[in-house]
XYZ file of C-alpha atoms in Angstrom:
521
model
C 45.460 210.353 -6.947
C 45.240 212.023 -10.422
C 42.036 214.104 -11.458
C 42.543 213.503 -15.180
C 39.230 213.166 -16.919
C 38.277 210.620 -19.864
C 38.612 212.086 -23.122
C 36.767 211.178 -26.170
C 37.505 212.056 -29.766
C 34.975 210.797 -32.269
C 34.039 211.378 -36.001
C 30.808 211.948 -37.746
C 30.040 208.057 -38.268
C 30.855 207.173 -34.732
C 28.665 210.136 -33.319
C 25.823 209.217 -35.626
C 25.845 205.629 -34.925
C 25.801 206.156 -31.108
C 23.282 209.098 -31.095
C 21.006 206.908 -33.451
C 21.229 204.148 -30.972
C 19.884 206.552 -28.072
C 17.016 208.307 -29.839
C 14.431 206.396 -31.609
C 13.542 207.357 -35.278
C 10.070 208.683 -34.622
C 10.852 210.779 -31.508
C 9.500 214.093 -31.421
C 11.366 217.074 -30.208
C 9.316 217.169 -26.879
C 10.104 213.636 -26.146
C 14.004 213.889 -26.668
C 14.839 214.559 -22.783
C 12.638 211.549 -21.867
C 14.522 209.340 -24.193
C 17.872 210.519 -22.819
C 16.439 209.802 -19.228
C 15.698 206.309 -20.111
C 18.948 205.703 -21.840
C 21.059 207.167 -18.644
C 18.962 205.317 -16.121
C 19.882 201.823 -17.743
C 23.446 202.525 -18.524
C 25.420 204.804 -15.858
C 26.467 204.540 -12.279
C 23.633 206.111 -10.286
C 26.090 206.974 -7.228
C 29.682 206.848 -5.978
C 31.726 208.207 -8.986
C 34.117 211.255 -8.853
C 34.001 213.805 -11.609
C 35.203 217.352 -12.539
C 32.365 219.759 -12.357
C 33.131 222.558 -14.737
C 30.522 225.111 -13.300
C 28.578 227.288 -15.548
C 29.314 230.804 -16.335
C 25.652 231.869 -14.604
C 26.374 229.831 -11.571
C 29.614 231.479 -10.893
C 27.833 234.944 -11.320
C 25.212 233.973 -8.839
C 27.777 232.732 -6.299
C 29.998 235.809 -7.052
C 32.983 233.667 -7.987
C 35.305 233.823 -10.795
C 34.703 232.159 -14.068
C 35.884 229.681 -15.200
C 35.834 227.594 -12.005
C 36.341 223.800 -11.752
C 35.576 221.457 -8.745
C 36.146 217.772 -7.625
C 32.941 216.454 -6.834
C 31.600 212.981 -5.833
C 28.012 212.110 -7.157
C 25.660 210.942 -4.337
C 22.454 210.544 -6.413
C 21.283 211.116 -10.021
C 17.907 212.575 -11.040
C 17.550 210.726 -14.309
C 14.343 212.609 -15.080
C 16.164 216.204 -14.847
C 19.374 214.871 -16.172
C 21.193 216.432 -12.995
C 22.668 215.072 -9.742
C 23.264 215.761 -6.148
C 27.011 216.085 -5.374
C 29.415 216.615 -2.565
C 32.069 218.896 -2.912
C 36.012 217.452 -2.276
C 38.255 219.872 -3.687
C 38.254 223.226 -5.165
C 41.027 224.689 -7.267
C 41.095 228.122 -5.835
C 41.667 228.013 -2.026
C 39.507 231.598 -2.083
C 36.244 229.827 -3.160
C 34.046 228.564 -0.360
C 31.050 226.295 -1.491
C 28.560 224.406 0.572
C 29.528 220.730 1.309
C 26.808 219.552 -1.083
C 24.980 220.922 -4.111
C 21.933 219.802 -5.808
C 20.598 219.865 -9.434
C 24.120 219.929 -11.015
C 23.625 219.161 -14.738
C 25.048 215.889 -15.834
C 26.750 217.702 -19.001
C 28.929 219.741 -16.520
C 30.370 216.635 -15.026
C 33.768 215.155 -16.325
C 34.216 211.474 -14.752
C 37.928 211.148 -13.712
C 39.877 208.031 -14.920
C 41.272 207.068 -11.327
C 38.894 206.708 -8.458
C 39.169 204.727 -5.015
C 36.471 202.434 -6.094
C 36.883 202.183 -9.886
C 36.881 198.499 -9.829
C 33.335 198.284 -8.638
C 32.054 201.030 -11.279
C 31.494 200.846 -15.016
C 33.379 204.374 -15.431
C 34.180 203.975 -19.058
C 30.727 203.415 -20.016
C 29.488 206.097 -17.609
C 31.867 208.664 -19.024
C 31.138 207.983 -22.408
C 27.308 208.210 -22.245
C 27.693 211.590 -20.578
C 29.968 212.719 -23.253
C 27.383 211.984 -25.807
C 24.744 213.759 -23.662
C 26.817 216.929 -23.444
C 27.922 216.646 -27.209
C 23.995 216.476 -28.300
C 22.829 219.339 -26.056
C 25.892 221.433 -26.694
C 26.385 221.132 -30.372
C 23.176 219.565 -31.737
C 20.247 220.648 -29.822
C 19.015 224.081 -30.724
C 17.161 226.763 -28.632
C 14.159 226.746 -30.983
C 13.672 223.086 -31.263
C 10.930 222.971 -28.585
C 9.425 226.014 -30.106
C 8.842 224.373 -33.332
C 7.893 220.816 -32.626
C 6.918 219.789 -36.205
C 5.208 216.850 -37.452
C 8.487 215.403 -38.759
C 10.460 213.461 -36.263
C 13.546 215.143 -34.895
C 16.032 212.381 -35.888
C 14.916 212.382 -39.609
C 14.790 216.146 -39.750
C 17.893 217.157 -37.982
C 20.533 215.062 -36.992
C 22.557 214.200 -40.088
C 22.473 217.732 -41.323
C 23.451 219.228 -37.858
C 26.228 216.689 -37.535
C 27.601 217.398 -40.786
C 27.466 221.074 -40.231
C 29.353 220.663 -36.850
C 32.060 218.418 -38.429
C 32.450 220.739 -41.416
C 33.141 223.699 -39.030
C 35.240 221.689 -36.443
C 37.513 220.485 -39.155
C 37.691 224.038 -40.611
C 35.992 222.990 -44.081
C 33.907 226.158 -43.525
C 35.128 229.551 -44.078
C 35.379 231.479 -40.650
C 32.579 234.064 -41.438
C 30.176 231.376 -41.997
C 30.963 229.779 -38.652
C 30.863 232.798 -36.948
C 27.319 233.420 -38.146
C 26.196 230.114 -37.339
C 27.408 230.529 -33.762
C 25.872 233.977 -33.417
C 22.530 232.771 -34.421
C 22.727 229.938 -31.961
C 23.853 232.399 -29.263
C 21.340 234.880 -30.015
C 18.826 231.948 -29.861
C 19.894 231.094 -26.575
C 19.541 234.294 -25.048
C 16.040 234.873 -26.499
C 14.826 231.316 -25.228
C 15.929 232.360 -21.667
C 14.119 235.723 -22.123
C 10.922 233.856 -23.225
C 11.138 231.465 -20.257
C 11.563 234.508 -18.119
C 8.523 236.252 -19.437
C 6.264 233.249 -19.153
C 7.244 232.791 -15.585
C 6.198 236.525 -15.102
C 2.822 235.995 -16.954
C 1.769 233.136 -14.634
C 1.482 235.826 -11.646
C -0.210 238.676 -13.768
C -3.858 239.480 -14.524
C -5.152 239.996 -18.104
C -4.383 243.852 -18.025
C -1.147 243.656 -16.255
C -0.052 240.859 -18.533
C -0.817 242.558 -22.050
C 2.594 244.160 -21.927
C 4.510 240.739 -21.281
C 2.430 239.238 -23.961
C 3.268 241.577 -26.757
C 7.255 241.166 -25.680
C 6.536 237.460 -25.878
C 5.078 237.718 -29.535
C 8.044 239.926 -30.361
C 10.536 237.087 -29.110
C 8.661 234.305 -30.567
C 8.828 236.141 -33.997
C 12.608 236.772 -33.400
C 13.644 233.190 -32.689
C 11.439 232.086 -35.635
C 13.487 234.263 -37.853
C 16.833 232.952 -36.441
C 15.729 229.499 -37.026
C 14.803 229.932 -40.746
C 18.340 231.520 -41.223
C 19.984 228.546 -39.360
C 18.216 226.217 -41.499
C 20.105 227.346 -44.715
C 23.400 226.241 -42.996
C 21.796 222.918 -42.202
C 20.917 221.889 -45.605
C 24.218 220.474 -47.052
C 23.533 221.778 -50.732
C 22.675 225.399 -49.391
C 25.872 225.357 -47.149
C 27.948 224.215 -50.107
C 26.741 227.064 -52.179
C 27.423 229.602 -49.299
C 30.953 228.264 -48.968
C 31.675 228.844 -52.679
C 30.510 232.201 -52.636
C 32.533 233.263 -49.546
C 35.665 231.752 -51.048
C 35.703 233.884 -53.833
C 35.751 236.975 -51.713
C 39.022 235.729 -50.051
C 41.076 237.445 -53.049
C 40.008 240.895 -51.714
C 41.785 240.323 -48.423
C 45.107 241.832 -47.426
C 48.318 240.053 -46.671
C 49.292 242.452 -44.137
C 46.924 244.078 -41.372
C 47.967 246.914 -38.798
C 46.107 247.322 -35.797
C 46.719 250.641 -34.108
C 45.788 252.186 -31.055
C 45.314 255.793 -30.128
C 48.939 257.550 -30.741
C 50.668 260.815 -30.891
C 52.549 262.542 -33.782
C 55.979 261.613 -31.936
C 54.825 257.801 -31.509
C 53.638 257.740 -35.070
C 56.980 258.528 -36.316
C 58.659 255.741 -34.337
C 56.047 253.181 -35.294
C 56.381 253.942 -39.176
C 59.988 252.899 -38.763
C 58.990 249.741 -36.923
C 56.427 248.949 -39.568
C 58.723 249.546 -42.456
C 61.260 246.994 -40.828
C 58.464 244.604 -40.587
C 57.296 244.736 -44.249
C 58.450 245.025 -47.528
C 57.528 248.254 -50.042
C 55.750 245.746 -52.344
C 53.237 244.899 -49.459
C 49.982 246.887 -49.115
C 48.885 247.351 -45.561
C 45.491 247.963 -44.261
C 44.828 249.691 -41.158
C 42.102 248.758 -38.505
C 41.631 249.348 -34.717
C 40.144 245.956 -33.673
C 42.626 242.971 -33.713
C 39.404 240.742 -34.157
C 38.554 242.536 -37.419
C 42.128 242.343 -38.521
C 41.988 238.608 -37.975
C 39.077 238.136 -39.862
C 39.907 240.436 -42.703
C 43.691 239.482 -43.167
C 44.328 236.891 -46.017
C 45.222 233.310 -45.175
C 48.817 232.907 -43.901
C 48.906 236.899 -43.626
C 50.684 238.831 -41.108
C 49.038 241.246 -38.208
C 51.204 243.840 -36.842
C 50.027 245.376 -33.663
C 51.220 248.807 -31.938
C 51.133 249.244 -28.039
C 47.607 248.812 -26.658
C 45.164 246.309 -25.152
C 43.284 244.254 -27.570
C 40.544 241.883 -26.604
C 40.178 238.622 -29.222
C 37.455 235.926 -29.551
C 39.486 233.545 -31.915
C 42.340 233.326 -34.447
C 39.689 233.407 -37.314
C 41.523 233.677 -40.595
C 44.710 232.446 -38.815
C 43.395 229.342 -37.442
C 45.233 228.018 -40.733
C 48.404 229.763 -40.222
C 50.117 233.195 -40.233
C 51.922 235.691 -37.988
C 50.981 238.060 -35.092
C 53.694 240.571 -34.086
C 53.977 243.095 -31.526
C 55.936 245.999 -32.916
C 56.876 247.740 -29.592
C 56.634 246.940 -25.798
C 53.039 247.139 -24.309
C 50.861 244.949 -26.672
C 48.434 243.223 -24.602
C 45.993 240.686 -25.815
C 43.005 239.514 -23.619
C 40.224 236.937 -24.141
C 36.747 237.774 -25.004
C 34.365 236.767 -22.410
C 32.822 234.156 -24.610
C 35.936 232.280 -25.415
C 36.724 228.524 -24.661
C 39.856 228.142 -26.339
C 41.310 231.517 -27.797
C 44.113 230.797 -29.933
C 43.360 227.633 -31.747
C 45.497 226.400 -34.500
C 43.919 223.798 -37.032
C 46.774 223.588 -39.814
C 49.711 225.422 -41.048
C 52.384 227.256 -39.260
C 51.726 230.276 -36.724
C 54.460 232.572 -35.420
C 53.692 234.937 -32.362
C 56.363 237.619 -31.352
C 56.472 240.373 -28.795
C 53.094 239.764 -27.310
C 51.572 239.563 -23.609
C 48.637 237.158 -23.746
C 46.892 237.818 -20.632
C 43.824 235.364 -20.675
C 41.839 234.684 -17.448
C 38.570 233.702 -18.967
C 39.313 230.923 -21.652
C 39.765 227.239 -20.657
C 42.723 227.043 -22.840
C 45.033 229.834 -24.144
C 46.789 228.327 -26.980
C 45.523 224.896 -28.655
C 47.816 223.196 -31.106
C 46.003 220.446 -33.189
C 47.798 217.415 -34.861
C 50.312 218.277 -37.544
C 50.668 222.022 -36.855
C 53.581 224.188 -35.984
C 53.887 226.944 -33.641
C 56.645 229.338 -32.891
C 56.635 231.659 -29.734
C 59.387 234.624 -29.435
C 59.437 236.825 -26.566
C 55.827 235.826 -25.360
C 54.526 236.664 -21.950
C 51.525 234.142 -21.249
C 49.511 234.987 -18.109
C 46.546 232.718 -17.194
C 44.338 231.999 -14.307
C 43.974 229.185 -11.820
C 41.894 227.089 -14.337
C 43.413 228.320 -17.503
C 45.712 225.972 -19.485
C 48.663 227.828 -21.276
C 49.838 225.877 -24.503
C 48.145 222.302 -25.073
C 50.217 220.291 -27.861
C 48.322 217.656 -29.215
C 50.058 214.416 -30.823
C 51.878 215.257 -34.126
C 51.825 219.059 -33.303
C 55.228 221.078 -32.802
C 55.973 223.796 -30.347
C 59.144 225.770 -30.129
C 59.375 228.909 -27.677
C 62.309 231.025 -26.963
C 62.599 233.846 -24.467
C 58.933 233.428 -22.947
C 57.270 233.626 -19.689
C 54.489 231.385 -18.590
C 52.696 232.309 -15.272
C 49.663 231.667 -13.121
C 48.335 228.927 -15.300
C 46.734 225.479 -14.158
C 49.073 223.804 -16.653
C 51.424 225.850 -18.495
C 52.432 223.630 -21.261
C 50.969 220.153 -22.121
C 52.985 217.945 -24.227
C 51.001 214.902 -25.537
C 52.536 211.688 -26.588
C 53.485 212.231 -30.382
C 54.120 216.108 -29.865
C 57.593 217.800 -30.436
C 58.355 220.488 -27.907
C 61.588 222.590 -27.741
C 61.904 225.399 -25.037
C 64.921 227.718 -24.785
C 65.446 230.381 -22.291
C 61.987 230.145 -20.945
C 60.596 231.149 -17.346
C 57.821 229.295 -15.601
C 56.575 230.938 -12.429
C 53.622 230.264 -10.000
C 51.740 227.620 -12.227
C 49.902 224.815 -10.880
C 51.864 222.466 -12.934
C 54.676 224.004 -15.309
C 55.241 221.212 -17.592
C 53.020 217.984 -18.159
C 54.811 215.682 -20.416
C 53.410 212.496 -21.538
C 56.040 209.674 -22.517
C 56.606 209.630 -26.309
C 56.877 213.449 -26.649
C 59.999 214.537 -28.086
C 60.788 217.027 -25.508
C 63.822 219.235 -24.956
C 64.507 222.333 -22.941
C 67.472 224.406 -22.312
C 68.547 227.126 -19.715
C 64.849 227.278 -18.508
C 63.755 228.380 -14.904
C 60.671 226.751 -13.049
C 59.754 228.140 -9.652
C 56.762 228.646 -7.498
C 54.849 225.480 -8.938
C 51.937 224.843 -6.706
C 51.916 221.017 -7.720
C 54.555 219.943 -9.909
C 57.315 221.757 -11.884
C 57.421 218.915 -14.261
C 54.587 216.239 -14.270
C 55.172 213.093 -16.410
C 52.560 210.926 -17.543
C 52.326 207.403 -19.092
C 50.090 206.456 -21.855
C 48.479 203.215 -21.065
C 45.435 202.740 -23.361
C 44.239 204.629 -26.432
C 41.307 206.241 -24.491
C 42.980 206.902 -21.083
C 46.334 208.226 -19.774
C 47.448 206.777 -16.326
C 49.297 209.149 -14.085
C 52.378 207.554 -12.405
C 52.331 207.128 -8.620
C 55.821 207.627 -7.286
C 57.412 210.877 -6.742
C 60.858 212.339 -6.280
C 61.997 216.023 -5.552
C 64.110 216.808 -8.301
C 65.894 215.808 -11.707
C 69.637 216.214 -11.386
C 70.014 216.272 -15.161
C 67.938 219.359 -15.234
C 70.362 221.144 -12.973
C 73.294 219.916 -14.993
C 71.534 221.281 -18.243
C 71.194 224.866 -17.024
C 67.483 224.327 -15.856
C 67.487 226.330 -12.529
C 65.658 224.768 -9.476
C 64.837 227.430 -7.185
C 63.984 226.517 -3.489
C 63.578 222.783 -4.733
C 60.524 224.098 -6.703
C 60.769 221.465 -9.526
C 58.791 218.801 -8.109
C 58.790 215.777 -10.660
C 56.225 212.935 -10.509
C 57.222 209.873 -12.738
C 57.178 206.022 -12.591
C 60.480 204.458 -12.280
C 60.515 203.183 -15.774
C 60.150 206.702 -17.120
C 63.800 207.369 -15.771
C 65.135 205.313 -18.561
C 63.687 207.891 -20.958
C 65.368 210.812 -19.481
C 68.753 211.687 -20.675
C 71.309 214.741 -20.898
C 72.371 215.298 -24.331
C 74.391 218.574 -25.340
C 73.266 220.419 -22.592
C 69.521 219.665 -22.949
C 67.041 217.400 -20.896
C 65.070 215.376 -23.033
C 61.919 212.849 -22.510
C 62.283 210.612 -25.390
C 59.738 208.035 -26.847
């Protein structure tokens, strides 16, 4: 049975309408959770549904297990007042992780109901999944750590909903410069840390006397002042007219950015001579090169559509920054390793344009996905080694995106490459090794592979999905062990490792042409 979750893609109007239906116009910040509790109690299934549980980073730290970690659970009881539930553990992706049979107080926002369930005919799965998605969106994207701290006379909905939704979608659609988006995220992240510290100190204060608690009271006062300062700065971005003025000022500064950034680790005079030759070959005499030591700094300071060059070394990265709208990252010599920042969810997220990655090792073990290709973007990978973790996806090609990969190696990913219907994916001389699933292809993807090797897949070498409804994808049910056409086209199947799962009707979409195996819409 497939563990694919419901996925919802909604715009500003739909989110605004649905959240306005949950929250009343005059609700104050202190009553927000109560309104959500009442809505959830009336609308979602209270027991018996299966979900993917994406465990929080803090819980993983407490249990001494690697983050990220996902678990298949069945909900046994929902605590509507606390918006949490009791779950029984059914499946853990990593066999080395051992959890109790049941766990309580699991937040609903960490659960993703799956589309296929044993008793799905008796459950309102779609409605349950949609409401939990709205709850998660609200608390992850719109609710701020200072909202309870400053429960003003103005109702929450009237004061914040529209402005915060507009800011969220402006950032999500990359209509806001990266510097502003980064500042907003930093304000929120620091606010969350301070709010946790305030709660911790308040718990300490309850067990102290007047004298012992004076130091804690002073610390609390400083924390309250700091979170008030953060809130006041955030309010500027929440107001559309002020945000527009900031965007215009930031865009005027774009002209000072360099088209080529060079990131250099420590080097020797002999190495520097060789590197100078490599740099000269990768650039022209007319280009000005700025040198920095941090890859993230280079990605922020490079001009839109620019190029980042790297010498050998290990470089942590949080996101693509300016290159989210296209550009190039080139490893000048062997040994260029890019790792993910601890706060990354999706590290290399391309929103528009063309992105080229060459001669890099992407060693990402924290992010949920390494490369994400949004609709109507194009990405070219050349000589890339991509190393993931048991719950890390390699490349996710959205509908309308185009991916080409030549001479690349994908290893240790949950799913190395996901090819949505409507995407175009061309693979040549690539190796897939020790992944959970090497390739997940939805019928309707224009897909080709030539002279590729797939081996050591823990579940499937190639997993073919059939699109059924606009909001769900149904996994096919029959199974065969190999595709003869793949062997004929030069795809090497070691130890019968290419297990392909597909429905009989999908076989009509498999053909061999010009030495390639294709899945055709």
